[in-house]
XYZ file of C-alpha atoms in Angstrom:
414
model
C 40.781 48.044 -29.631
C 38.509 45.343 -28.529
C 35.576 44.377 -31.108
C 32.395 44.115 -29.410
C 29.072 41.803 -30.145
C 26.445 43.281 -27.785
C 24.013 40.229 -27.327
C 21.776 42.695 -24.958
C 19.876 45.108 -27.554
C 19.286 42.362 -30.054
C 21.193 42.125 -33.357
C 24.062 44.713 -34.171
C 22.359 47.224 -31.804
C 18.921 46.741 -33.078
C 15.743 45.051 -30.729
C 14.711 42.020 -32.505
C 11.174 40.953 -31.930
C 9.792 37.659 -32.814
C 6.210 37.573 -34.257
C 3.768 34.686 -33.033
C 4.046 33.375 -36.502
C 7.117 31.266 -35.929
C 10.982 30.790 -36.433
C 13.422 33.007 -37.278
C 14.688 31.484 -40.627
C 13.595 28.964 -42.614
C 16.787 27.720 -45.010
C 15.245 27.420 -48.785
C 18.111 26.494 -50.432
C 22.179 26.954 -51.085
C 22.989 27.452 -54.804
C 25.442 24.482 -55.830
C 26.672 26.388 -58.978
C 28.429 28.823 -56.810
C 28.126 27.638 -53.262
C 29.529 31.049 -51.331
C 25.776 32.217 -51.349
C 23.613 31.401 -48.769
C 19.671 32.131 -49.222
C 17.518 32.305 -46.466
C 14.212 33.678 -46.474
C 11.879 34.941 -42.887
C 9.242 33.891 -41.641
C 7.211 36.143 -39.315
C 10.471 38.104 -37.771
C 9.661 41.838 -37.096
C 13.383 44.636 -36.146
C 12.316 47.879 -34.463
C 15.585 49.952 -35.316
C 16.695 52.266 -32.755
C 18.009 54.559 -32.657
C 19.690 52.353 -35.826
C 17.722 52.308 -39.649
C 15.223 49.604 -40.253
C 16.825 46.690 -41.540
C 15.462 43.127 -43.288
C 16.265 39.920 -42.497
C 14.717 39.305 -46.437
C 18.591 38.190 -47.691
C 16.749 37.019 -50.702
C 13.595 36.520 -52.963
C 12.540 33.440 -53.446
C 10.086 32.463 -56.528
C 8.178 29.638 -55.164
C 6.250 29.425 -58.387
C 9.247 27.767 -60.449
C 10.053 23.984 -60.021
C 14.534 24.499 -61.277
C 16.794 23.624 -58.546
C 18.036 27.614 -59.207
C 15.015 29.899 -58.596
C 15.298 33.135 -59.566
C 16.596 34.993 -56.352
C 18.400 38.225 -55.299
C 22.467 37.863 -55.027
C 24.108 38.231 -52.281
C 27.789 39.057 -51.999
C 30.116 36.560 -53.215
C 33.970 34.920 -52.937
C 33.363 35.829 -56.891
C 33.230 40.005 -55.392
C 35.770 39.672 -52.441
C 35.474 37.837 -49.428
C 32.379 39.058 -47.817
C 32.595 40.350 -43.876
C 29.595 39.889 -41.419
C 29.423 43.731 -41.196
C 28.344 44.008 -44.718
C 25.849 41.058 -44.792
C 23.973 42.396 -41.781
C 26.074 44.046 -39.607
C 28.421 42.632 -36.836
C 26.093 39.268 -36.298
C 25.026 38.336 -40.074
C 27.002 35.666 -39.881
C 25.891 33.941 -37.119
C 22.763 33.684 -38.362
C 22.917 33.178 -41.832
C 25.234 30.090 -40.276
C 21.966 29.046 -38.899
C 19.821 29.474 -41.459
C 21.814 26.805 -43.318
C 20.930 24.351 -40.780
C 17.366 23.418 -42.520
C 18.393 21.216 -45.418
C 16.190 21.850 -48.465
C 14.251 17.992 -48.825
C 15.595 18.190 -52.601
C 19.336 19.132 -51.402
C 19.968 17.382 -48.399
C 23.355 18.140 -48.380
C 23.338 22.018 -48.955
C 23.770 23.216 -45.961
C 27.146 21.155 -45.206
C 27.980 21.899 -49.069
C 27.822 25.908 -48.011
C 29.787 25.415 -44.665
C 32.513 23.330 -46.213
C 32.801 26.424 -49.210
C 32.248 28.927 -46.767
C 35.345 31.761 -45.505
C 34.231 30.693 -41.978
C 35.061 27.205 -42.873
C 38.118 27.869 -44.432
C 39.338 29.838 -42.006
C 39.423 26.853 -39.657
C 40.928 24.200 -41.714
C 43.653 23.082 -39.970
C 43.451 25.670 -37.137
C 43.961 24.395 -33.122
C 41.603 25.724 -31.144
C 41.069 25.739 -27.269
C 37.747 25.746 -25.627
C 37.645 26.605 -21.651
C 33.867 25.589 -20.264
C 33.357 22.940 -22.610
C 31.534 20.944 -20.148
C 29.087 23.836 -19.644
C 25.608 24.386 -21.543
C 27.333 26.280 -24.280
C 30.483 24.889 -24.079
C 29.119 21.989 -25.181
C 27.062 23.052 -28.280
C 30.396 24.966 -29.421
C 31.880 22.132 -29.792
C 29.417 20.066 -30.931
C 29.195 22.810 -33.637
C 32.695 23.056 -34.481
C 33.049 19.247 -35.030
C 29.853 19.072 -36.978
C 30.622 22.227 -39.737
C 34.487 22.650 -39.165
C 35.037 19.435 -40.845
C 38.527 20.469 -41.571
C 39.393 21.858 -38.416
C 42.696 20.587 -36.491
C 42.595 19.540 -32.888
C 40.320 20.887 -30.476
C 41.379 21.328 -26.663
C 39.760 21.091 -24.100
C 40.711 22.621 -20.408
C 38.710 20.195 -18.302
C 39.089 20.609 -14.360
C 39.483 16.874 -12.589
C 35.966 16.124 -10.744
C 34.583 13.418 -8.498
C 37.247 11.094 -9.259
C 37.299 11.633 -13.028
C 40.247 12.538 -14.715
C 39.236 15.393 -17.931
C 39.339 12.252 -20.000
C 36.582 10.709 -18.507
C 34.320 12.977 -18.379
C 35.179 14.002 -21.805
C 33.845 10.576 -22.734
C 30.910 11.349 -20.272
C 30.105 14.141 -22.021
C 30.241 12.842 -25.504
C 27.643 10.496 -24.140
C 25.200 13.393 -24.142
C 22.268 12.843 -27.291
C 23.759 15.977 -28.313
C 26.666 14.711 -30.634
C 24.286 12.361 -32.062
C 24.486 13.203 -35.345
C 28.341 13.919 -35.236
C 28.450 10.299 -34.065
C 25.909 9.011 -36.302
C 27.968 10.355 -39.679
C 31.522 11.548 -38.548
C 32.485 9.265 -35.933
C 36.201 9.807 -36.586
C 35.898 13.738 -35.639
C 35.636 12.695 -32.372
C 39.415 12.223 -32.548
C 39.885 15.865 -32.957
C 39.605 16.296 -29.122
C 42.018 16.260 -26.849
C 41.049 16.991 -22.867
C 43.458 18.167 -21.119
C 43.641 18.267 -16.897
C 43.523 21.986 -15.933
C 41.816 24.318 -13.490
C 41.021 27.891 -14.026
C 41.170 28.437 -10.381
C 44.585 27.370 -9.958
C 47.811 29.429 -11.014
C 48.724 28.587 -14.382
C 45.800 26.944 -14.754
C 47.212 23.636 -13.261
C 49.049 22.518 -16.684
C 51.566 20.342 -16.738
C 54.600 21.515 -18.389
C 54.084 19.328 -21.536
C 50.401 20.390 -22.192
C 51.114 23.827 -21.594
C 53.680 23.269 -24.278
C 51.438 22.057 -26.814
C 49.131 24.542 -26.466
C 51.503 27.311 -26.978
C 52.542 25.946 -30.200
C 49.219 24.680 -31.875
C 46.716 26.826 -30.725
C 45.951 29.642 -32.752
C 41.785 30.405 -31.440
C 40.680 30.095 -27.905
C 37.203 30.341 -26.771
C 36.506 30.981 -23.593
C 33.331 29.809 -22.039
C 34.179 28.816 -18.640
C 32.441 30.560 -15.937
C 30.400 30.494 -12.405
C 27.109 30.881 -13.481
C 25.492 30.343 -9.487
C 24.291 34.151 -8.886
C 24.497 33.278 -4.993
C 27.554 32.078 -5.496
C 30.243 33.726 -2.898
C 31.837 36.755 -3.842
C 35.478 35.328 -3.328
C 34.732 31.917 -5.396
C 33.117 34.157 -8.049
C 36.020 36.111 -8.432
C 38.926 33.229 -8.268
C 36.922 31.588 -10.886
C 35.199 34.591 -13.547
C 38.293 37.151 -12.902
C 41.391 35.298 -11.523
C 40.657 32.796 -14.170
C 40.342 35.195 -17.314
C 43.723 36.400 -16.472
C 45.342 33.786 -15.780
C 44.154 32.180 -19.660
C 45.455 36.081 -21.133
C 48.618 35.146 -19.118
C 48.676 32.003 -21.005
C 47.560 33.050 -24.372
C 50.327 35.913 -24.264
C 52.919 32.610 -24.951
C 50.879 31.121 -27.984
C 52.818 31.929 -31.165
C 50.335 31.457 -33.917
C 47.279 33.485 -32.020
C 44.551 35.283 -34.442
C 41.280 35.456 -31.989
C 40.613 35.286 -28.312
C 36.986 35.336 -27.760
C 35.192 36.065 -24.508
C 31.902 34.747 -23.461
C 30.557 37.848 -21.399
C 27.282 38.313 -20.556
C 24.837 41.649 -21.561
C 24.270 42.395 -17.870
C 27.323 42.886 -16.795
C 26.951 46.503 -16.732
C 22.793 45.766 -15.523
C 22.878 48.873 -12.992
C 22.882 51.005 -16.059
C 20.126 52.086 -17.439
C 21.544 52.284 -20.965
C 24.556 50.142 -21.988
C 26.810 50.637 -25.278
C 29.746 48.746 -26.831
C 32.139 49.650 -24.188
C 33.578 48.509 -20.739
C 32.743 50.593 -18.279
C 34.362 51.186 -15.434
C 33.849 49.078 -11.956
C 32.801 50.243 -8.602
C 36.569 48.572 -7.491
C 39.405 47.945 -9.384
C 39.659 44.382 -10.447
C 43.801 43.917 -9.113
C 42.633 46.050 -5.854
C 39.704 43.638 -5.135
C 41.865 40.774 -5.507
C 44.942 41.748 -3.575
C 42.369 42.497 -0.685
C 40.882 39.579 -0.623
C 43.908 37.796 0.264
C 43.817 39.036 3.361
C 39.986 39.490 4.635
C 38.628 36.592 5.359
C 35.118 35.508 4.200
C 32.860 36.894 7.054
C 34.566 40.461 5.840
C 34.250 39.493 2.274
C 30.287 38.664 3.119
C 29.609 42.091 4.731
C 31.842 44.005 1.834
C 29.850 42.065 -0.872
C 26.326 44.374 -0.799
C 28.746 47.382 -0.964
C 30.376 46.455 -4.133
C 27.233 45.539 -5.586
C 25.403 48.687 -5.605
C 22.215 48.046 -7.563
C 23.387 44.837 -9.426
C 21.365 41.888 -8.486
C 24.260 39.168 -7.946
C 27.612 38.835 -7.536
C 28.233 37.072 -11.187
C 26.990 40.126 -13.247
C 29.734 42.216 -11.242
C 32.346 39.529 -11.401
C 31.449 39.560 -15.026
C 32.128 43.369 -15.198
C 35.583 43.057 -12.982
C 36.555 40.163 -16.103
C 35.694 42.653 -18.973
C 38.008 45.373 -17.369
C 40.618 42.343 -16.341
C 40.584 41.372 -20.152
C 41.233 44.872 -21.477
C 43.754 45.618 -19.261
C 45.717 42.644 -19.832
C 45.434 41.792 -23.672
C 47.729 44.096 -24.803
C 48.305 43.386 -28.433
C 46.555 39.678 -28.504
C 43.507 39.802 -31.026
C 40.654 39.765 -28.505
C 36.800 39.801 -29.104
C 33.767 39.875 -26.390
C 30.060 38.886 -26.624
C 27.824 39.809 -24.639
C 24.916 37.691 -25.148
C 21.693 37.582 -23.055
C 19.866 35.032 -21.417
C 21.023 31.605 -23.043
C 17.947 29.661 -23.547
C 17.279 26.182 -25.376
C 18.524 24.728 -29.087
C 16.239 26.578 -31.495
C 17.801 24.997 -34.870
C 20.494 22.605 -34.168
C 21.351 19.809 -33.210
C 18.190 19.110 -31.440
C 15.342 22.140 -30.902
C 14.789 22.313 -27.500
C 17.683 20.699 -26.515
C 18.420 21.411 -22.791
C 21.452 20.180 -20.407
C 19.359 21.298 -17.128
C 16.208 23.528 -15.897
C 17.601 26.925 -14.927
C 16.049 30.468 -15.251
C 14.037 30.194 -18.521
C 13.996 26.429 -19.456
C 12.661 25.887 -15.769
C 9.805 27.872 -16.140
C 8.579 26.697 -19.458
C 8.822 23.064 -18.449
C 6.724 24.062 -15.516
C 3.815 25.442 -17.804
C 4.387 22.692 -20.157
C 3.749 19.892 -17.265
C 0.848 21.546 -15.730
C 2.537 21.493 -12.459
C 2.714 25.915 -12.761
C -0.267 27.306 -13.358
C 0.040 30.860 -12.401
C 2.949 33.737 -11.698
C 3.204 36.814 -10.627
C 4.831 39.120 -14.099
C 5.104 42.520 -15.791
C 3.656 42.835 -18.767
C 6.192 45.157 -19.838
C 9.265 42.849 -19.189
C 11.238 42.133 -21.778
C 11.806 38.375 -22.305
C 15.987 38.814 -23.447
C 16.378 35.112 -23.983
C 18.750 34.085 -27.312
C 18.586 30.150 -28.113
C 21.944 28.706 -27.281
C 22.676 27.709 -30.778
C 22.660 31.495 -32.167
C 25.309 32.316 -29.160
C 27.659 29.428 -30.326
C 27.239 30.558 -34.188
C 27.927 33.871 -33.046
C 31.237 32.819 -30.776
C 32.255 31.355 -34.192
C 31.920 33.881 -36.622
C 33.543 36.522 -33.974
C 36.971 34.288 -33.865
C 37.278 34.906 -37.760
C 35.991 37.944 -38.200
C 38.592 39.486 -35.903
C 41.149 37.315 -37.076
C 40.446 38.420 -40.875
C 39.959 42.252 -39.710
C 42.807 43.008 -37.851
């Protein structure tokens, strides 16, 4: 059975709607005397439920009116009860975000948010875990493992499957990457995490991911998590590098995973329109317009001018060929897990930082991002709209929280 996060319909199923007042959370403060609470309070967030119950972000209630370092405020499960699963915080994505919520230090407990990670079962769970991250050069690549080295303080090595590019071997652009003002503050306090990373040359595209026999090695016997992230994101890109890279390349890192001897979580960055044709979409793969194995066994013999006039055929009414490679890799992953201990999300559109590291922070000017720097600069003034569109964007940040949280909840509910 494969756990599902449905990024699409908001949080645990319910449409999340974000009032002109401001941010989502606002951290007020992590009690010190028993450091397994979080307390958060909202400001300005408004749930419609459905068809789900109405449900409050208000994890707590906070007496502004008293000056003690412990205001009076409602509990919220503890270590000191049992360990505490995301379901029963807020359903299947409470833990993502009280994670975020965190990130505001209180100005008289600076450290209080790191204080709760280090305590925290999420935390814990990675102390001394090997994880491997595919797309880590990619937008959220990147602020996963920015994340992970800033709040997994105890966490083993993390690898990195970096494809060789433009004469740079995957530990040079490694270092290129770290260059980014993103790992600021992991530089500016924990320089020595930095030594948690190991690249390693590899290519999704290539059978067995183009590992040497030494690497491939090592990451069968350290890693126990693996995120992966890596992806063609191009929606014009062609149907038969989409495929190599979002489909062959998914199975060909559960081919690889199938040899790693501590395993607890495989989690897979989908996307919530992968089944967009569909005018409603629940936790479930659905099935494709072509079988995954039959597509690809095809396409080794049609060449690309067949592939071209076969692409608007397989596409039906989805807009690009990424959403349905995205579909073929959902039903690719299901069919060959097997036994491994595998999770998908499916968030929406992945916009900006909205907490941490940096709000705003931005690696390019796609979709979204594009279109509000635009506005921002004067230089778009106008566009044509519907005023009945639904804006599905979810900051970056949230997704990488959420990737997180996933890996131990369905290593700790098996």
């Amino acid at each position: 059975m494969v756990p599902w996060f449905n990024g699409e319909s908001g949080i645990g199923g319910l449409q999340s709607d974000i009032a002109e007042s401001g941010a989502f959370f606002l951290n007020e403060r992590v009690c010190v005397g028993c450091s397994r609470e979080f307390h958060a309070r909202v400001d300005g967030v408004r749930l419609q439920a459905t068809p789900m119950e109405r449900r409050a972000f208000a994890f707590v209630c906070i007496d502004h009116s008293t000056t003690s370092r412990h205001r009076p405020m409602r509990r919220i499960p503890c270590v000191c009860d049992g360990v505490p699963t995301a379901d029963s915080l807020l359903g299947p994505v409470a833990g993502p975000f009280a994670l975020s919520a965190l990130a505001k230090n209180c100005p008289d407990e600076p450290e209080a948010a790191a204080i709760a990670w280090t305590m925290s079962p999420v935390s814990e769970f990675y102390a001394d875990r090997c994880v491997l991250v595919t797309g880590a050069t990619g937008f959220l690549g990147k602020v996963l493992v920015e994340k992970l080295l800033w709040s997994a303080s105890d966490i083993g090595t993390i690898y990195l499957i970096v494809r060789p590019q433009n004469g740079l071997d995957s530990k040079q652009r490694l270092d290129k990457m770290l260059q980014s003002n993103l790992f600021d503050r992991v530089r500016s306090k924990y320089p020595d995490r930095f030594n948690k990373l190991v690249a390693i040359d590899g290519n999704l595209m290539e059978p067995e991911l183009a590992l040497n026999q030494p690497d491939m090695h090592r990451l069968c016997d350290d890693v126990s998590v693996v995120f992966h992230c890596a992806a063609t994101v191009k929606f014009d890109e062609a149907l038969r590098i989409s495929v190599e890279m979002n489909v062959l390349g998914t199975q060909r890192l559960i081919a690889l995973c199938h040899k790693m001897r501590n395993l607890v979580s495989v989690v897979h960055a989908s996307t919530a329109y992968a089944n967009c044709d569909r005018p409603r979409i629940v936790e479930s793969v659905y099935p494709p317009p072509v079988q995954p194995s039959k597509l690809i066994d095809a396409m080794e013999w049609m060449n690309d001018d067949m592939i071209k006039s076969l692409t608007p055929h397989l596409l039906g009414r989805r807009p690009n060929t990424y959403t349905l490679t995205k579909a073929l890799a959902e039903v690719q992953l299901v069919e060959d897990s097997g036994h491994l201990p595998v999770v998908i999300v499916r968030p929406s559109i992945i916009g900006a930082v909205w907490k941490e590291p940096i709000p705003g922070w931005m690696d390019n000017l796609n979709g979204a991002t594009g279109i509000f720097a635009a506005v921002g600069k004067g230089v778009l003034t106008n566009m044509c709209g519907s005023t009945s569109a639904t804006a599905d964007i979810i900051p970056v940040d949230i997704v990488s929280n959420l990737l997180i949280v996933a890996a131990w909840q369905r290593a700790v509910n098996k």
